[in-house]
Amino acid sequence: MTDFGGYEGKLVTIERFILDQQMAFPEAKGALTNILYDMALAAKIIASKTTRAGLAEILGSAGEENVQGEEVQKLDVFAQRTIYRLNDHTGRLAAMASEEEEEIIPIPERFELGNYVLLFDPLDGSSNIEMNVSVGTIFAIHRRVTAHGPGTLADCLQPGRSLVAAGYILYGSSTMMVYSTGNGVHGFTLDPAIGEFLLSHPNLKYPSKPKYYSVNQGYQPYWTPGVQAYTEWLQRDTPEKKGLSLRYIGSLVADFHRNLLSGGVFYYPADTKDPKKPGGKLRLNYEAAPLAFLAEQAGGYASDGAQAILDIQPTALHQRVPLFVGNRMLVERAEELIHVHDRGAA
Ligand code: AHM
Ligand code: MG
């Protein structure tokens, strides 16, 4: 049974929960709390669009967009602008960075600067939208390291270990926001009737008996021997676990979320398919690191195959990294097998 940690039988909005956490852990200052509120608001606005995604063309051709004088906007661009506009003027951030923008995004000069930087993937898996498959937003919040003035690249290139908060929003059969400020992982489900996120998954932990492995098995011919051996190990009954079933949505937030609830491992390894992408596909700063932060908070672990994702010092804003994330025991096994098979260790 879910342990609601004192909230049993109560309707707890995300605002109330965040405020309670702030009072219990006063080091989580007001500004951080407010950035989380703003992400919850962004989630509602983006969700209201993604659930109408299939209608955009019909409405557009019926002239609705023309009346407004607006063109039908791509949803990932819409998500990008929504998050930016909700956060540019609040005085809480020194800079932002997004998968959609090549360089870091400065705070306009006319607004005050704050002590945090926000990195985000506004709509991950957006190629899935046309097929009505779940997509997600991922965000990561660091305290700035520079003393004053506009935020710099150095403020954004911090290891995941320094994150002060991270989370994701999943636009699925319902909309969920899941976040951590370093005091456990908490999930909220949007009740569209009242427009509020309600606490539905307090203190999430990976179940000890994992069920699923998630990987794009279509790339198997390009995998290294270590990843091949690892996948075979996952499929078999072993002393530690029963053989796992394969589930792969191809939408990182949805795959991560399912494994967090059911137990399992998601991996997007480096492979030999595209020599231009030796680090796999996923991005360190706003995909792998925030999910790694949540995974460790939920009793799991994330690795690039050799070391903890959270310990990697980023060198570029959009750098890619191999990612193995899920139950700790499963991810550590990936490290062992990659070490043995791909690095020539005994
Ligand atoms: P995107 O950032 O361009 O949307 O790509 C990221 C997505 C992830 O959601 C997902 O895990 C991965 O791409 C799937 O890639 P593939 O189709 O190669 O399996
Ligand atoms: Mg992405």
Coordinates of C-alpha atoms and ligand atoms in Angstrom, one line a residue:
M1 CA 0.0 0.0 0.0
T2 CA 1.1 3.5 -0.8
D3 CA 2.6 5.3 2.3
F4 CA 1.2 8.8 2.1
G5 CA 3.5 9.9 4.9
G6 CA 0.8 11.8 7.0
Y7 CA -1.2 12.9 4.1
E8 CA -3.6 9.9 4.1
G9 CA -7.1 10.7 3.1
K10 CA -6.2 14.3 2.3
L11 CA -6.3 16.1 -1.0
V12 CA -2.8 17.6 -1.2
T13 CA -2.1 20.0 -4.0
I14 CA 1.4 20.3 -5.4
E15 CA 1.5 23.9 -4.0
R16 CA 0.7 22.7 -0.5
F17 CA 3.2 19.9 -0.7
I18 CA 6.0 22.0 -1.9
L19 CA 5.3 24.6 0.8
D20 CA 5.2 21.9 3.5
Q21 CA 8.6 20.6 2.2
Q22 CA 10.0 24.1 2.3
M23 CA 9.0 24.4 6.0
A24 CA 10.4 21.0 6.9
F25 CA 13.6 21.7 5.0
P26 CA 14.2 25.5 5.3
E27 CA 17.4 25.3 3.3
A28 CA 15.0 24.9 0.3
K29 CA 14.6 28.6 -0.1
G30 CA 11.5 30.4 -1.5
A31 CA 13.0 31.0 -4.9
L32 CA 13.4 27.3 -5.6
T33 CA 9.9 26.6 -4.4
N34 CA 8.6 29.2 -6.8
I35 CA 10.5 27.8 -9.7
L36 CA 8.8 24.4 -9.0
Y37 CA 5.4 26.2 -9.0
D38 CA 6.3 27.8 -12.3
M39 CA 7.1 24.3 -13.8
A40 CA 3.8 23.0 -12.5
L41 CA 2.0 25.9 -14.3
A42 CA 4.1 25.3 -17.5
A43 CA 3.0 21.6 -17.2
K44 CA -0.7 22.6 -17.2
I45 CA -0.3 24.9 -20.1
I46 CA 1.7 22.4 -22.2
A47 CA -0.7 19.6 -21.3
S48 CA -3.7 21.6 -22.4
K49 CA -2.0 21.8 -25.9
T50 CA -0.6 18.3 -26.2
T51 CA -4.0 16.7 -25.5
R52 CA -5.4 18.7 -28.4
A53 CA -2.4 17.9 -30.7
G54 CA -4.4 15.9 -33.3
L55 CA -6.9 18.8 -33.6
A56 CA -4.4 21.5 -34.5
E57 CA -4.6 20.9 -38.3
I58 CA -8.3 20.6 -38.4
L59 CA -8.8 23.7 -36.4
G60 CA -6.1 25.5 -38.4
S61 CA -7.7 24.6 -41.7
A62 CA -11.1 25.7 -40.3
G63 CA -9.7 29.1 -39.9
E64 CA -9.5 29.3 -36.1
E65 CA -5.8 30.1 -36.0
N66 CA -6.2 32.7 -38.7
V67 CA -8.8 34.6 -36.6
Q68 CA -6.2 34.8 -33.9
G69 CA -3.6 35.8 -36.4
E70 CA -1.4 32.9 -35.3
E71 CA 0.1 30.1 -37.2
V72 CA -0.2 26.5 -36.0
Q73 CA 2.9 26.2 -33.8
K74 CA 4.9 23.1 -33.5
L75 CA 4.4 21.7 -30.0
D76 CA 8.0 21.5 -29.0
V77 CA 8.4 25.2 -29.9
F78 CA 5.3 26.0 -27.9
A79 CA 6.6 24.1 -24.9
Q80 CA 10.0 25.8 -25.2
R81 CA 8.4 29.3 -25.3
T82 CA 6.0 28.5 -22.5
I83 CA 8.7 27.5 -20.1
Y84 CA 10.9 30.4 -21.1
R85 CA 8.1 33.0 -20.7
L86 CA 7.1 31.7 -17.3
N87 CA 10.7 32.0 -16.0
D88 CA 12.4 34.9 -17.8
H89 CA 11.0 37.7 -15.6
T90 CA 10.7 36.2 -12.1
G91 CA 14.1 37.3 -10.8
R92 CA 14.8 33.7 -9.7
L93 CA 17.1 32.6 -12.6
A94 CA 20.5 33.8 -13.8
A95 CA 20.2 31.9 -17.1
M96 CA 18.3 29.0 -18.8
A97 CA 19.4 26.3 -21.3
S98 CA 17.2 24.2 -23.5
E99 CA 17.5 21.3 -25.9
E100 CA 15.9 23.6 -28.4
E101 CA 18.5 26.4 -28.2
E102 CA 22.1 26.1 -29.3
E103 CA 23.5 28.6 -26.7
I104 CA 22.5 29.3 -23.1
I105 CA 19.4 31.5 -22.9
P106 CA 20.1 34.8 -21.1
I107 CA 17.6 36.6 -18.9
P108 CA 16.6 39.8 -20.7
E109 CA 18.4 42.8 -19.3
R110 CA 15.3 44.5 -18.1
F111 CA 14.6 41.8 -15.6
E112 CA 16.3 41.0 -12.3
L113 CA 18.7 38.1 -12.0
G114 CA 18.4 35.2 -9.5
N115 CA 20.6 32.5 -8.0
Y116 CA 19.5 29.5 -10.0
V117 CA 19.9 28.1 -13.6
L118 CA 17.2 26.1 -15.2
L119 CA 18.1 23.5 -17.9
F120 CA 15.3 21.7 -19.7
D121 CA 14.2 19.5 -22.6
P122 CA 10.8 21.2 -23.3
L123 CA 9.1 18.3 -25.1
D124 CA 11.2 15.1 -25.2
G125 CA 10.0 12.4 -27.7
S126 CA 8.1 15.0 -29.7
S127 CA 8.4 12.8 -32.8
N128 CA 5.9 10.5 -31.1
I129 CA 3.1 13.1 -30.8
E130 CA 1.6 12.4 -34.2
M131 CA 1.1 8.8 -33.2
N132 CA -0.6 9.8 -29.9
V133 CA 2.3 8.4 -27.8
S134 CA 3.2 9.9 -24.5
V135 CA 5.8 12.7 -24.4
G136 CA 7.5 14.5 -21.6
T137 CA 9.3 17.6 -20.2
I138 CA 12.5 17.1 -18.2
F139 CA 14.1 19.8 -16.1
A140 CA 17.1 20.4 -13.9
I141 CA 17.9 23.2 -11.5
H142 CA 21.3 24.2 -10.3
R143 CA 22.4 27.0 -8.0
R144 CA 24.6 29.3 -9.9
V145 CA 28.4 29.1 -9.3
T146 CA 29.4 32.5 -10.6
A147 CA 29.0 35.3 -8.1
H148 CA 27.1 38.0 -10.0
G149 CA 26.1 39.3 -13.4
P150 CA 24.3 37.3 -16.1
G151 CA 24.5 33.5 -15.8
T152 CA 27.3 31.9 -17.8
L153 CA 28.0 28.5 -19.4
A154 CA 29.9 27.6 -16.3
D155 CA 26.7 27.9 -14.3
C156 CA 25.0 25.4 -16.6
L157 CA 27.9 22.9 -16.9
Q158 CA 27.7 21.5 -13.4
P159 CA 27.8 17.8 -12.5
G160 CA 24.4 16.2 -11.6
R161 CA 25.7 15.7 -8.1
S162 CA 25.2 19.5 -7.6
L163 CA 21.6 19.6 -8.7
V164 CA 19.3 21.2 -6.2
A165 CA 16.1 19.9 -7.9
A166 CA 15.1 17.9 -10.9
G167 CA 11.9 16.5 -12.3
Y168 CA 9.8 15.6 -15.3
I169 CA 6.3 16.0 -16.6
L170 CA 4.7 13.1 -18.4
Y171 CA 1.9 13.9 -20.8
G172 CA 0.2 10.5 -20.9
S173 CA -3.2 9.0 -20.2
S174 CA -3.0 11.6 -17.4
T175 CA -0.5 14.4 -16.9
M176 CA 1.9 13.8 -14.1
M177 CA 4.7 15.9 -12.5
V178 CA 7.4 14.0 -10.6
Y179 CA 10.2 15.9 -8.9
S180 CA 12.8 15.8 -6.2
T181 CA 14.6 18.5 -4.2
G182 CA 16.8 15.9 -2.6
N183 CA 14.2 14.7 -0.1
G184 CA 12.7 11.7 -2.0
V185 CA 10.8 11.6 -5.2
H186 CA 7.2 12.7 -5.3
G187 CA 4.6 12.3 -8.0
F188 CA 1.5 14.4 -8.7
T189 CA -1.4 13.7 -11.1
L190 CA -3.2 16.6 -12.8
D191 CA -6.9 16.6 -12.1
P192 CA -8.1 18.3 -15.3
A193 CA -11.6 19.0 -13.7
I194 CA -10.1 21.3 -11.1
G195 CA -6.8 22.2 -12.8
E196 CA -4.7 21.0 -9.9
F197 CA -1.8 18.6 -9.5
L198 CA -2.7 16.3 -6.6
L199 CA -0.2 14.2 -4.6
S200 CA -0.7 10.6 -6.0
H201 CA 2.8 9.0 -5.6
P202 CA 4.6 10.1 -2.5
N203 CA 8.1 9.0 -1.8
L204 CA 8.6 6.8 -4.9
K205 CA 11.1 4.0 -4.6
Y206 CA 12.1 1.3 -7.2
P207 CA 10.3 -1.9 -6.3
S208 CA 12.9 -4.5 -5.3
K209 CA 11.7 -7.1 -7.9
P210 CA 12.3 -5.5 -11.3
K211 CA 10.0 -6.4 -14.2
Y212 CA 11.2 -4.7 -17.3
Y213 CA 14.2 -3.8 -19.4
S214 CA 13.8 -1.0 -22.0
V215 CA 16.1 -0.5 -24.9
N216 CA 15.8 -0.1 -28.6
Q217 CA 16.6 -3.6 -29.5
G218 CA 16.5 -2.7 -33.2
Y219 CA 20.1 -1.5 -32.7
Q220 CA 21.3 -4.8 -31.4
P221 CA 23.6 -5.5 -34.4
Y222 CA 25.5 -2.3 -33.5
W223 CA 25.9 -3.0 -29.8
T224 CA 29.3 -3.8 -28.2
P225 CA 29.9 -7.3 -26.7
G226 CA 29.3 -5.9 -23.2
V227 CA 25.8 -4.6 -24.1
Q228 CA 25.0 -7.8 -25.9
A229 CA 26.0 -9.9 -22.8
Y230 CA 24.1 -7.5 -20.5
T231 CA 20.9 -7.9 -22.5
E232 CA 21.2 -11.7 -22.4
W233 CA 21.7 -11.5 -18.7
L234 CA 18.6 -9.4 -18.2
Q235 CA 16.5 -11.8 -20.2
R236 CA 17.6 -14.9 -18.1
D237 CA 16.4 -16.1 -14.7
T238 CA 19.5 -15.5 -12.5
P239 CA 20.0 -15.8 -8.7
E240 CA 19.2 -12.1 -8.3
K241 CA 16.1 -11.8 -10.4
K242 CA 13.6 -13.4 -12.7
G243 CA 14.2 -12.9 -16.5
L244 CA 12.8 -9.4 -17.4
S245 CA 10.2 -8.6 -20.1
L246 CA 11.0 -6.0 -22.7
R247 CA 9.0 -2.7 -22.8
Y248 CA 10.1 0.1 -25.0
I249 CA 8.0 3.2 -25.8
G250 CA 10.8 5.2 -27.4
S251 CA 9.8 8.2 -25.2
L252 CA 12.3 8.6 -22.5
V253 CA 10.1 10.1 -19.8
A254 CA 7.4 7.4 -20.3
D255 CA 10.0 4.6 -20.3
F256 CA 11.7 6.0 -17.2
H257 CA 8.4 6.5 -15.4
R258 CA 7.2 2.9 -16.1
N259 CA 10.4 1.5 -14.8
L260 CA 10.3 3.6 -11.7
L261 CA 6.9 2.3 -10.9
S262 CA 7.4 -1.3 -11.9
G263 CA 11.2 -1.8 -11.4
G264 CA 13.6 -2.3 -14.2
V265 CA 16.3 -0.7 -16.3
F266 CA 16.3 1.7 -19.3
Y267 CA 19.4 2.0 -21.4
Y268 CA 20.5 3.9 -24.4
P269 CA 24.0 2.7 -24.9
A270 CA 26.8 4.0 -27.1
D271 CA 26.8 1.9 -30.3
T272 CA 28.5 1.8 -33.6
K273 CA 25.5 2.8 -35.7
D274 CA 26.4 6.4 -36.1
P275 CA 30.1 7.3 -35.8
K276 CA 29.1 10.9 -35.3
K277 CA 27.4 10.0 -32.0
P278 CA 29.9 8.0 -30.1
G279 CA 28.1 8.9 -26.8
G280 CA 24.7 7.5 -27.8
K281 CA 21.8 9.8 -28.3
L282 CA 20.7 11.2 -25.0
R283 CA 21.9 14.5 -23.6
L284 CA 23.7 14.7 -20.3
N285 CA 22.6 18.0 -18.8
Y286 CA 18.9 18.0 -19.3
E287 CA 18.0 14.4 -19.9
A288 CA 20.4 11.9 -18.2
A289 CA 21.5 14.0 -15.2
P290 CA 18.0 15.0 -13.9
L291 CA 16.7 11.5 -14.4
A292 CA 19.8 10.1 -12.6
F293 CA 19.1 12.5 -9.7
L294 CA 15.6 11.1 -9.5
A295 CA 16.8 7.5 -9.8
E296 CA 19.2 7.9 -6.9
Q297 CA 16.6 9.6 -4.8
A298 CA 14.3 6.6 -5.5
G299 CA 17.0 4.1 -4.4
G300 CA 18.2 3.4 -7.9
Y301 CA 21.2 4.3 -9.9
A302 CA 22.3 5.7 -13.3
S303 CA 25.6 5.1 -15.1
D304 CA 27.2 5.8 -18.4
G305 CA 28.5 2.2 -18.3
A306 CA 31.6 3.1 -16.3
Q307 CA 30.7 5.7 -13.7
A308 CA 27.8 7.4 -12.1
I309 CA 26.0 9.9 -14.4
L310 CA 25.9 12.3 -11.5
D311 CA 29.7 12.4 -11.2
I312 CA 30.3 13.4 -14.8
Q313 CA 31.6 16.9 -15.2
P314 CA 29.9 18.3 -18.3
T315 CA 32.1 19.9 -20.9
A316 CA 29.5 21.0 -23.4
L317 CA 25.9 22.1 -23.1
H318 CA 24.4 19.5 -25.5
Q319 CA 26.8 16.7 -24.9
R320 CA 25.5 13.2 -25.3
V321 CA 26.1 10.3 -22.9
P322 CA 25.3 6.6 -22.8
L323 CA 22.6 6.0 -20.2
F324 CA 21.8 3.0 -18.0
V325 CA 19.2 3.9 -15.4
G326 CA 16.9 2.0 -13.0
N327 CA 17.2 -0.5 -10.1
R328 CA 20.7 -0.2 -8.7
M329 CA 21.5 -3.9 -8.9
L330 CA 20.6 -3.9 -12.6
V331 CA 22.7 -0.9 -13.5
E332 CA 25.7 -2.0 -11.5
R333 CA 25.6 -5.3 -13.5
A334 CA 25.7 -3.3 -16.7
E335 CA 28.9 -1.6 -15.5
E336 CA 30.5 -5.0 -14.6
L337 CA 29.7 -6.7 -17.9
I338 CA 30.8 -3.6 -20.0
H339 CA 34.0 -3.6 -17.9
V340 CA 34.7 -7.3 -18.6
H341 CA 33.6 -7.5 -22.3
D342 CA 34.4 -4.0 -23.7
R343 CA 37.4 -2.9 -21.6
G344 CA 39.3 -6.1 -21.7
A345 CA 39.3 -6.5 -17.9
A346 CA 39.3 -10.0 -16.3
Ligands
AHM1 P1 14.4 13.8 -28.8 O1 15.1 14.6 -27.7 O2 14.8 14.2 -30.2 O3 12.9 13.8 -28.7 O4 14.9 12.3 -28.7 C1 14.9 11.6 -27.5 C2 14.1 10.4 -27.6 C3 13.9 9.8 -26.2 O5 12.6 10.2 -25.7 C4 13.9 8.3 -26.4 O6 14.4 7.7 -25.3 C5 14.8 8.2 -27.6 O7 14.8 9.4 -28.3 C6 14.4 7.1 -28.6 O8 15.3 7.0 -29.6 P2 15.3 5.8 -30.6 O9 14.1 6.1 -31.6 O10 16.6 5.9 -31.3 O11 15.1 4.5 -29.9
MG2 MG 15.1 15.1 -25.9

